Amino acid sequence: MKVLTVVGARPQFVKAAAVSRVLRQDHEEVLVHTGQHYDEGMSDVFFEELSIPYPDTNLGVGSDTHGRQTGAMLSGLEAEIEAEEPDAVLVYGDTNSTLAAAIVTSKMDPPLAHVEAGMRSGSEIPEETNRILTDHAADLLFVPSTDAAANLAREGITEGVHNSGDVGYDALLWARDRADTSVLSDLGVGSGEFVLATVHRDTNADDPEKLEKIVDALVEDPRPVVLPAHPRTVARLEEFGLYGRAERGLILTEPVGYRQFVALLDAAAVVATDSGGVQKEAFFLDTPCVTLREETEWVETVESGWNRLVGADGGAIRSALSDVTMPNEKPTPYGDGTAAERIVEVLSDVTRL
Ligand code: UD1
Ligand code: UDP
């Protein structure tokens, strides 16, 4: 079987690595990078440290508005699929790279397989549009949980749905065994004694009032707060005149590699984040999570009491960070960390038919 995988953004490199390791044991993979993320710390570092080969092709689309960025990916992806004639096209998550590959593939021969299908947050963010459109174009839908399958059923999608468990769990287990703890001493923080934070959603980073409230709440925490800042956030902190405040009050760093990030997340007393992937990784690592959003697609983490939604409300952030008591029990809604095996098995069965 020959699978053409499309990636483009940081979380997709992490997830694709977990599947690639299994896929490449017995099958051929062509890895196409759209170029949505391109900084060394947002892209190359993942290929260097995750034991996956560099992409066969990088379309180099770079940053732009949603429409122009997605449009720029379409012709390049179509040409790749025409040239490679894969048995299936594999996409991950909810970025513009995911949607572009879904649009192109839905009008071509190979089946489209979507990993992290069925995720819904119920909000009108660009990622929700990407999720819904990709799921409705997909032939194979790999859901991480029964809730995700139920979301698809509500939209009339029941064919081709497979509960593989969450491929992010596979990725996390791999990295936890290889966590690069040198980052703790590099940043001067001790295990259990600091707060980790990530902020990159446009709804937070591009809104001066919300970003200020988040920065102020983090700066006021008595513990050291490590913020590996996404380039979007760095640009907005500068634009809104908040960079100095963040630099003085926080340990503001460049984005770190995945093995360093997992070490930080495992050692943190609590994480404050608006990332989808980080909420779930915190859940897997038993690290209390305070989510800087009003809603989440990873509903099980909240329902089980391990994750608190606080939005960009300064008071709510402060109080959630200061009280991080978590329940004694934790459910296992996202499978057992062997999602990649299931995905490859189903792909192989389906493409053989
Ligand atoms: C994208 C995804 C989001 C995902 C995130 C992961 C969409 C709609 N959004 O958001 O779902 O959570 O990736 O990180 O696809 N930039 C750089 N260097 C880079 C990449 C980005 O400087 O390597 C800057 C550019 O100014 C760019 C901005 O960050 O305009 C936003 O990048 P973009 O890829 O458009 O969206 P993300 O916020 O990264
Ligand atoms: N991550 C990382 N370094 C960082 C911040 C995040 O390796 O400095 C990893 C994190 O562990 C997770 C993924 O990047 O696997 C999440 O990406 P992001 O928050 O950008 O996107 P989202 O999950 O919200 O789509």
CSV table of C-alpha atoms and ligand atoms in Angstrom, one decimal:
chain,number,residue,atom,x,y,z
A,1,MET,CA,0.0,0.0,0.0
A,2,LYS,CA,1.2,3.5,-0.8
A,3,VAL,CA,-0.2,6.3,1.4
A,4,LEU,CA,0.2,10.0,0.7
A,5,THR,CA,0.2,11.9,4.0
A,6,VAL,CA,-0.4,15.6,4.1
A,7,VAL,CA,0.9,17.7,7.0
A,8,GLY,CA,1.6,21.4,7.5
A,9,ALA,CA,1.3,22.5,11.1
A,10,ARG,CA,3.1,21.7,14.3
A,11,PRO,CA,0.5,19.3,15.9
A,12,GLN,CA,0.4,17.3,12.7
A,13,PHE,CA,4.1,16.5,12.7
A,14,VAL,CA,3.7,15.0,16.1
A,15,LYS,CA,0.7,12.9,15.2
A,16,ALA,CA,2.0,11.9,11.7
A,17,ALA,CA,5.2,10.7,13.3
A,18,ALA,CA,3.3,8.2,15.4
A,19,VAL,CA,1.5,6.7,12.4
A,20,SER,CA,4.6,6.9,10.1
A,21,ARG,CA,6.6,4.8,12.4
A,22,VAL,CA,4.1,1.9,12.1
A,23,LEU,CA,3.1,2.6,8.5
A,24,ARG,CA,6.6,2.5,7.1
A,25,GLN,CA,7.3,-0.9,8.6
A,26,ASP,CA,5.4,-2.7,5.8
A,27,HIS,CA,4.1,0.0,3.5
A,28,GLU,CA,5.2,3.0,1.4
A,29,GLU,CA,4.5,6.6,2.6
A,30,VAL,CA,4.9,9.8,0.7
A,31,LEU,CA,5.0,12.7,3.1
A,32,VAL,CA,3.9,16.1,1.7
A,33,HIS,CA,4.4,19.2,3.8
A,34,THR,CA,2.3,22.2,2.8
A,35,GLY,CA,4.7,24.7,4.4
A,36,GLN,CA,1.9,26.2,6.6
A,37,HIS,CA,4.5,26.2,9.4
A,38,TYR,CA,8.0,26.9,8.4
A,39,ASP,CA,10.1,28.4,11.3
A,40,GLU,CA,12.9,26.0,12.4
A,41,GLY,CA,11.2,25.6,15.9
A,42,MET,CA,7.7,25.2,14.4
A,43,SER,CA,8.7,22.6,11.7
A,44,ASP,CA,12.2,21.2,11.2
A,45,VAL,CA,12.8,20.5,14.9
A,46,PHE,CA,10.0,17.9,14.8
A,47,PHE,CA,11.5,16.0,11.9
A,48,GLU,CA,14.9,16.0,13.6
A,49,GLU,CA,13.8,14.7,16.9
A,50,LEU,CA,10.8,12.4,16.1
A,51,SER,CA,12.6,9.8,14.1
A,52,ILE,CA,10.6,10.4,11.0
A,53,PRO,CA,12.1,11.2,7.6
A,54,TYR,CA,11.9,14.7,6.2
A,55,PRO,CA,9.0,15.4,3.9
A,56,ASP,CA,9.4,14.2,0.3
A,57,THR,CA,7.9,17.6,-0.9
A,58,ASN,CA,7.4,20.9,0.8
A,59,LEU,CA,4.9,23.1,-1.1
A,60,GLY,CA,6.2,26.2,0.8
A,61,VAL,CA,2.9,28.0,1.0
A,62,GLY,CA,3.8,30.0,4.1
A,63,SER,CA,1.4,32.3,6.0
A,64,ASP,CA,-1.6,34.2,4.6
A,65,THR,CA,-5.3,34.8,5.1
A,66,HIS,CA,-7.4,31.6,5.4
A,67,GLY,CA,-8.6,31.7,1.8
A,68,ARG,CA,-5.3,32.5,0.2
A,69,GLN,CA,-3.4,30.1,2.3
A,70,THR,CA,-5.8,27.2,1.6
A,71,GLY,CA,-6.1,28.1,-2.1
A,72,ALA,CA,-2.3,28.2,-2.4
A,73,MET,CA,-2.2,24.6,-1.2
A,74,LEU,CA,-4.8,23.2,-3.6
A,75,SER,CA,-2.9,23.1,-6.9
A,76,GLY,CA,0.3,21.7,-5.3
A,77,LEU,CA,-1.6,19.0,-3.5
A,78,GLU,CA,-3.5,18.0,-6.6
A,79,ALA,CA,-0.2,17.7,-8.6
A,80,GLU,CA,1.3,15.5,-5.9
A,81,ILE,CA,-1.6,13.1,-5.8
A,82,GLU,CA,-1.7,12.9,-9.6
A,83,ALA,CA,2.0,12.2,-9.7
A,84,GLU,CA,2.1,9.7,-6.8
A,85,GLU,CA,-1.1,7.8,-7.5
A,86,PRO,CA,-1.4,6.7,-3.8
A,87,ASP,CA,-3.9,4.1,-2.5
A,88,ALA,CA,-5.1,6.5,0.1
A,89,VAL,CA,-4.5,10.1,1.3
A,90,LEU,CA,-4.1,10.6,5.0
A,91,VAL,CA,-4.8,13.9,6.9
A,92,TYR,CA,-4.8,14.9,10.5
A,93,GLY,CA,-6.8,17.3,12.7
A,94,ASP,CA,-8.3,20.6,11.7
A,95,THR,CA,-5.9,23.0,10.1
A,96,ASN,CA,-6.1,24.7,6.7
A,97,SER,CA,-3.6,22.0,5.4
A,98,THR,CA,-6.2,19.4,6.5
A,99,LEU,CA,-9.0,21.1,4.6
A,100,ALA,CA,-7.0,21.8,1.5
A,101,ALA,CA,-6.0,18.1,1.2
A,102,ALA,CA,-9.7,17.1,1.8
A,103,ILE,CA,-11.0,19.3,-0.9
A,104,VAL,CA,-8.5,18.1,-3.5
A,105,THR,CA,-8.8,14.4,-2.6
A,106,SER,CA,-12.6,14.4,-2.5
A,107,LYS,CA,-12.6,15.0,-6.3
A,108,MET,CA,-9.9,12.4,-7.1
A,109,ASP,CA,-9.7,8.6,-6.9
A,110,PRO,CA,-7.9,7.7,-3.7
A,111,PRO,CA,-9.9,7.5,-0.5
A,112,LEU,CA,-9.5,10.2,2.0
A,113,ALA,CA,-8.7,9.1,5.6
A,114,HIS,CA,-9.1,11.6,8.4
A,115,VAL,CA,-7.4,11.1,11.7
A,116,GLU,CA,-9.0,12.9,14.7
A,117,ALA,CA,-12.4,12.8,12.9
A,118,GLY,CA,-15.6,13.7,14.8
A,119,MET,CA,-14.1,16.4,17.0
A,120,ARG,CA,-16.6,19.3,17.6
A,121,SER,CA,-16.3,22.2,20.0
A,122,GLY,CA,-19.6,23.8,18.9
A,123,SER,CA,-17.9,27.2,18.3
A,124,GLU,CA,-17.5,29.2,15.2
A,125,ILE,CA,-13.7,29.0,14.9
A,126,PRO,CA,-11.9,28.3,11.6
A,127,GLU,CA,-10.8,24.9,12.9
A,128,GLU,CA,-14.5,23.8,13.4
A,129,THR,CA,-15.2,24.6,9.8
A,130,ASN,CA,-12.2,22.6,8.8
A,131,ARG,CA,-13.2,19.7,10.9
A,132,ILE,CA,-16.8,19.6,9.6
A,133,LEU,CA,-15.9,20.0,5.9
A,134,THR,CA,-13.1,17.4,6.2
A,135,ASP,CA,-15.3,14.8,7.9
A,136,HIS,CA,-18.0,15.2,5.3
A,137,ALA,CA,-15.4,14.7,2.5
A,138,ALA,CA,-13.7,11.7,4.1
A,139,ASP,CA,-14.2,8.0,3.2
A,140,LEU,CA,-12.4,6.7,6.3
A,141,LEU,CA,-12.9,8.5,9.6
A,142,PHE,CA,-10.6,7.6,12.5
A,143,VAL,CA,-12.2,8.9,15.7
A,144,PRO,CA,-10.3,9.1,19.0
A,145,SER,CA,-13.4,8.4,21.3
A,146,THR,CA,-17.0,7.2,21.3
A,147,ASP,CA,-18.1,10.9,21.8
A,148,ALA,CA,-16.5,11.8,18.5
A,149,ALA,CA,-18.3,8.9,16.8
A,150,ALA,CA,-21.6,10.1,18.2
A,151,ASN,CA,-20.8,13.6,16.9
A,152,LEU,CA,-20.5,12.1,13.4
A,153,ALA,CA,-23.6,10.1,13.8
A,154,ARG,CA,-25.6,13.3,14.6
A,155,GLU,CA,-24.4,14.7,11.3
A,156,GLY,CA,-25.5,11.5,9.5
A,157,ILE,CA,-22.0,10.0,9.1
A,158,THR,CA,-21.9,6.4,10.1
A,159,GLU,CA,-20.1,4.6,7.2
A,160,GLY,CA,-16.3,4.3,7.3
A,161,VAL,CA,-16.1,5.3,11.0
A,162,HIS,CA,-13.4,3.5,13.1
A,163,ASN,CA,-12.7,4.2,16.7
A,164,SER,CA,-8.9,3.9,16.6
A,165,GLY,CA,-8.3,5.7,19.9
A,166,ASP,CA,-6.2,8.9,19.9
A,167,VAL,CA,-3.0,8.9,17.9
A,168,GLY,CA,-1.8,11.8,20.2
A,169,TYR,CA,-1.7,9.3,23.0
A,170,ASP,CA,0.7,7.0,20.9
A,171,ALA,CA,2.8,10.1,20.2
A,172,LEU,CA,2.9,11.1,23.9
A,173,LEU,CA,3.9,7.6,25.1
A,174,TRP,CA,6.8,7.5,22.7
A,175,ALA,CA,8.0,11.0,23.7
A,176,ARG,CA,7.5,10.4,27.5
A,177,ASP,CA,10.1,7.7,27.3
A,178,ARG,CA,12.4,10.0,25.5
A,179,ALA,CA,11.6,13.3,27.2
A,180,ASP,CA,14.4,15.8,27.2
A,181,THR,CA,14.5,17.0,30.8
A,182,SER,CA,17.6,19.2,30.1
A,183,VAL,CA,15.1,22.0,29.3
A,184,LEU,CA,14.2,22.3,33.0
A,185,SER,CA,17.7,23.2,34.1
A,186,ASP,CA,18.2,25.3,30.9
A,187,LEU,CA,15.2,27.4,32.0
A,188,GLY,CA,16.0,27.3,35.7
A,189,VAL,CA,12.8,25.6,36.8
A,190,GLY,CA,12.3,22.6,39.2
A,191,SER,CA,9.8,19.8,38.9
A,192,GLY,CA,6.4,20.7,40.4
A,193,GLU,CA,7.4,24.3,41.0
A,194,PHE,CA,6.4,26.1,37.9
A,195,VAL,CA,3.4,26.9,35.6
A,196,LEU,CA,3.6,26.0,31.9
A,197,ALA,CA,1.6,28.1,29.5
A,198,THR,CA,0.9,28.2,25.8
A,199,VAL,CA,-1.3,30.7,23.9
A,200,HIS,CA,-1.8,30.7,20.2
A,201,ARG,CA,-5.5,30.7,19.2
A,202,ASP,CA,-6.4,33.7,17.2
A,203,THR,CA,-9.4,34.3,19.5
A,204,ASN,CA,-6.9,35.0,22.3
A,205,ALA,CA,-3.7,36.1,20.6
A,206,ASP,CA,-5.3,38.5,18.1
A,207,ASP,CA,-7.6,40.2,20.7
A,208,PRO,CA,-5.6,42.9,22.7
A,209,GLU,CA,-8.0,42.8,25.7
A,210,LYS,CA,-8.0,39.0,26.1
A,211,LEU,CA,-4.2,38.7,25.5
A,212,GLU,CA,-3.6,41.4,28.2
A,213,LYS,CA,-5.8,39.6,30.7
A,214,ILE,CA,-4.1,36.3,30.1
A,215,VAL,CA,-0.6,37.9,30.4
A,216,ASP,CA,-1.5,39.8,33.6
A,217,ALA,CA,-3.0,36.7,35.2
A,218,LEU,CA,0.1,34.6,34.4
A,219,VAL,CA,2.5,37.3,35.5
A,220,GLU,CA,0.7,37.6,38.9
A,221,ASP,CA,1.1,33.9,39.6
A,222,PRO,CA,3.7,33.6,42.4
A,223,ARG,CA,5.5,30.7,40.7
A,224,PRO,CA,7.8,30.9,37.7
A,225,VAL,CA,5.6,30.7,34.5
A,226,VAL,CA,7.2,29.3,31.3
A,227,LEU,CA,5.7,30.5,28.1
A,228,PRO,CA,7.2,29.0,24.9
A,229,ALA,CA,5.5,31.5,22.6
A,230,HIS,CA,4.0,30.7,19.2
A,231,PRO,CA,5.2,33.2,16.5
A,232,ARG,CA,1.7,34.6,16.2
A,233,THR,CA,1.7,35.4,19.9
A,234,VAL,CA,5.1,37.0,19.8
A,235,ALA,CA,3.9,39.2,17.0
A,236,ARG,CA,0.8,40.3,18.8
A,237,LEU,CA,2.5,40.9,22.1
A,238,GLU,CA,4.8,43.3,20.3
A,239,GLU,CA,1.9,44.9,18.4
A,240,PHE,CA,-0.2,45.4,21.5
A,241,GLY,CA,2.7,46.7,23.6
A,242,LEU,CA,2.6,43.7,25.9
A,243,TYR,CA,5.9,42.1,25.1
A,244,GLY,CA,7.9,43.9,27.8
A,245,ARG,CA,5.4,43.0,30.5
A,246,ALA,CA,5.5,39.3,29.4
A,247,GLU,CA,9.3,39.3,29.1
A,248,ARG,CA,9.8,40.8,32.6
A,249,GLY,CA,7.1,38.7,34.3
A,250,LEU,CA,7.4,35.3,32.6
A,251,ILE,CA,10.0,32.9,31.3
A,252,LEU,CA,9.3,33.8,27.7
A,253,THR,CA,11.0,31.4,25.3
A,254,GLU,CA,10.9,30.3,21.6
A,255,PRO,CA,8.7,27.3,21.0
A,256,VAL,CA,10.5,24.2,22.2
A,257,GLY,CA,10.8,20.7,20.6
A,258,TYR,CA,8.3,18.1,21.4
A,259,ARG,CA,10.5,16.0,23.6
A,260,GLN,CA,11.4,19.2,25.6
A,261,PHE,CA,7.7,20.2,25.7
A,262,VAL,CA,6.7,16.8,27.1
A,263,ALA,CA,9.3,17.1,29.8
A,264,LEU,CA,8.0,20.6,30.7
A,265,LEU,CA,4.4,19.4,30.7
A,266,ASP,CA,5.2,16.4,32.8
A,267,ALA,CA,7.1,18.5,35.4
A,268,ALA,CA,4.7,21.5,35.6
A,269,ALA,CA,2.5,22.0,38.6
A,270,VAL,CA,-0.2,23.1,36.2
A,271,VAL,CA,-0.6,24.1,32.6
A,272,ALA,CA,-2.6,27.0,31.2
A,273,THR,CA,-3.3,26.6,27.5
A,274,ASP,CA,-5.6,27.3,24.6
A,275,SER,CA,-4.1,24.4,22.6
A,276,GLY,CA,-6.1,21.4,21.7
A,277,GLY,CA,-3.2,18.9,21.8
A,278,VAL,CA,-1.8,20.3,25.1
A,279,GLN,CA,-5.1,19.8,27.0
A,280,LYS,CA,-5.1,16.2,26.1
A,281,GLU,CA,-1.4,15.6,26.7
A,282,ALA,CA,-1.8,17.2,30.2
A,283,PHE,CA,-4.7,14.7,30.8
A,284,PHE,CA,-2.4,11.8,29.8
A,285,LEU,CA,0.4,13.0,32.0
A,286,ASP,CA,-1.8,13.7,35.1
A,287,THR,CA,-0.9,17.4,34.9
A,288,PRO,CA,-3.8,19.7,35.9
A,289,CYS,CA,-5.0,21.8,33.0
A,290,VAL,CA,-6.6,25.3,32.9
A,291,THR,CA,-7.9,25.9,29.5
A,292,LEU,CA,-7.9,29.5,28.2
A,293,ARG,CA,-11.0,28.9,26.1
A,294,GLU,CA,-14.8,28.9,26.7
A,295,GLU,CA,-15.2,25.5,25.0
A,296,THR,CA,-13.2,22.5,24.0
A,297,GLU,CA,-13.5,19.7,21.5
A,298,TRP,CA,-11.8,17.4,24.1
A,299,VAL,CA,-14.9,17.3,26.3
A,300,GLU,CA,-13.9,14.2,28.2
A,301,THR,CA,-11.0,16.0,29.9
A,302,VAL,CA,-13.4,18.5,31.3
A,303,GLU,CA,-16.3,16.1,32.2
A,304,SER,CA,-13.8,14.0,34.2
A,305,GLY,CA,-12.7,17.1,36.2
A,306,TRP,CA,-9.1,17.1,34.9
A,307,ASN,CA,-9.4,20.2,32.8
A,308,ARG,CA,-11.1,23.5,33.6
A,309,LEU,CA,-12.4,25.9,31.1
A,310,VAL,CA,-11.8,29.5,32.2
A,311,GLY,CA,-11.7,31.5,28.9
A,312,ALA,CA,-9.6,34.7,29.0
A,313,ASP,CA,-11.2,35.8,32.3
A,314,GLY,CA,-8.3,37.1,34.6
A,315,GLY,CA,-10.1,36.2,37.9
A,316,ALA,CA,-11.0,32.8,36.7
A,317,ILE,CA,-7.5,32.1,35.4
A,318,ARG,CA,-6.0,33.2,38.8
A,319,SER,CA,-8.3,31.2,40.9
A,320,ALA,CA,-8.0,28.0,38.7
A,321,LEU,CA,-4.2,28.2,38.8
A,322,SER,CA,-4.1,28.6,42.5
A,323,ASP,CA,-6.4,25.6,43.2
A,324,VAL,CA,-5.3,22.6,41.2
A,325,THR,CA,-6.8,19.8,43.1
A,326,MET,CA,-7.7,17.0,40.7
A,327,PRO,CA,-10.1,14.1,41.1
A,328,ASN,CA,-8.7,10.8,42.4
A,329,GLU,CA,-10.0,8.9,39.3
A,330,LYS,CA,-9.4,9.4,35.6
A,331,PRO,CA,-11.3,7.6,32.8
A,332,THR,CA,-9.6,6.4,29.7
A,333,PRO,CA,-11.7,7.7,26.8
A,334,TYR,CA,-9.0,7.9,24.2
A,335,GLY,CA,-7.9,4.3,23.8
A,336,ASP,CA,-4.7,2.6,24.9
A,337,GLY,CA,-2.0,4.3,22.9
A,338,THR,CA,-2.1,1.9,19.9
A,339,ALA,CA,-4.2,4.0,17.5
A,340,ALA,CA,-1.5,3.9,14.8
A,341,GLU,CA,-1.6,0.1,14.5
A,342,ARG,CA,-5.4,0.3,14.1
A,343,ILE,CA,-5.2,3.0,11.5
A,344,VAL,CA,-2.6,1.2,9.4
A,345,GLU,CA,-4.6,-2.1,9.7
A,346,VAL,CA,-7.8,-0.5,8.5
A,347,LEU,CA,-6.1,1.4,5.7
A,348,SER,CA,-4.4,-1.7,4.5
A,349,ASP,CA,-7.6,-3.8,4.6
A,350,VAL,CA,-9.6,-1.1,2.8
A,351,THR,CA,-7.1,-0.4,0.1
A,352,ARG,CA,-6.6,-4.1,-0.6
A,353,LEU,CA,-10.3,-4.4,-1.6
B,1,UD1,C1,-2.6,26.8,12.9
B,1,UD1,C2,-4.0,26.1,12.9
B,1,UD1,C3,-4.4,25.8,14.3
B,1,UD1,C4,-3.4,25.0,15.0
B,1,UD1,C5,-2.0,25.7,15.0
B,1,UD1,C6,-1.0,24.8,15.6
B,1,UD1,C7,-5.4,26.8,11.0
B,1,UD1,C8,-6.6,27.6,10.6
B,1,UD1,N1,-5.0,26.9,12.3
B,1,UD1,O1,-2.8,28.0,13.6
B,1,UD1,O2,-5.6,25.0,14.2
B,1,UD1,O3,-3.8,24.9,16.4
B,1,UD1,O4,-1.7,26.0,13.6
B,1,UD1,O5,0.1,25.6,16.0
B,1,UD1,O6,-4.9,26.1,10.2
B,1,UD1,N2,3.9,32.0,11.9
B,1,UD1,C9,5.3,32.1,11.8
B,1,UD1,N3,6.1,31.0,11.6
B,1,UD1,C10,5.6,29.8,11.4
B,1,UD1,C11,4.2,29.6,11.4
B,1,UD1,C12,3.4,30.7,11.7
B,1,UD1,O7,5.8,33.2,12.0
B,1,UD1,O8,6.3,28.8,11.2
B,1,UD1,C13,3.1,33.2,12.2
B,1,UD1,C14,2.7,33.9,11.0
B,1,UD1,O9,2.7,35.3,11.3
B,1,UD1,C15,1.2,33.5,10.8
B,1,UD1,C16,0.8,33.2,12.2
B,1,UD1,O10,1.9,32.7,12.9
B,1,UD1,O11,0.4,34.4,10.1
B,1,UD1,C17,-0.3,32.1,12.2
B,1,UD1,O12,0.1,30.9,11.6
B,1,UD1,P1,-1.1,30.0,10.9
B,1,UD1,O13,-0.4,28.8,10.4
B,1,UD1,O14,-1.9,30.8,9.9
B,1,UD1,O15,-2.0,29.7,12.1
B,1,UD1,P2,-1.7,29.1,13.5
B,1,UD1,O16,-2.1,30.2,14.5
B,1,UD1,O17,-0.3,28.6,13.6
B,2,UDP,N1,4.3,21.7,21.3
B,2,UDP,C1,5.7,21.6,21.2
B,2,UDP,N2,6.4,22.7,21.6
B,2,UDP,C2,5.8,23.9,22.0
B,2,UDP,C3,4.4,23.9,22.2
B,2,UDP,C4,3.7,22.8,21.8
B,2,UDP,O1,6.2,20.6,20.8
B,2,UDP,O2,6.6,24.8,22.3
B,2,UDP,C5,3.5,20.5,20.9
B,2,UDP,C6,2.5,20.0,22.0
B,2,UDP,O3,3.2,19.0,22.8
B,2,UDP,C7,1.5,19.4,21.1
B,2,UDP,C8,1.5,20.2,19.9
B,2,UDP,O4,2.7,20.9,19.8
B,2,UDP,O5,1.8,18.1,20.7
B,2,UDP,C9,0.3,21.2,20.0
B,2,UDP,O6,0.4,22.2,19.0
B,2,UDP,P1,-0.4,23.5,19.1
B,2,UDP,O7,-0.7,23.9,20.5
B,2,UDP,O8,0.4,24.5,18.3
B,2,UDP,O9,-1.7,23.1,18.2
B,2,UDP,P2,-3.1,22.5,18.6
B,2,UDP,O10,-2.9,21.2,19.3
B,2,UDP,O11,-3.9,23.6,19.4
B,2,UDP,O12,-3.8,22.4,17.3
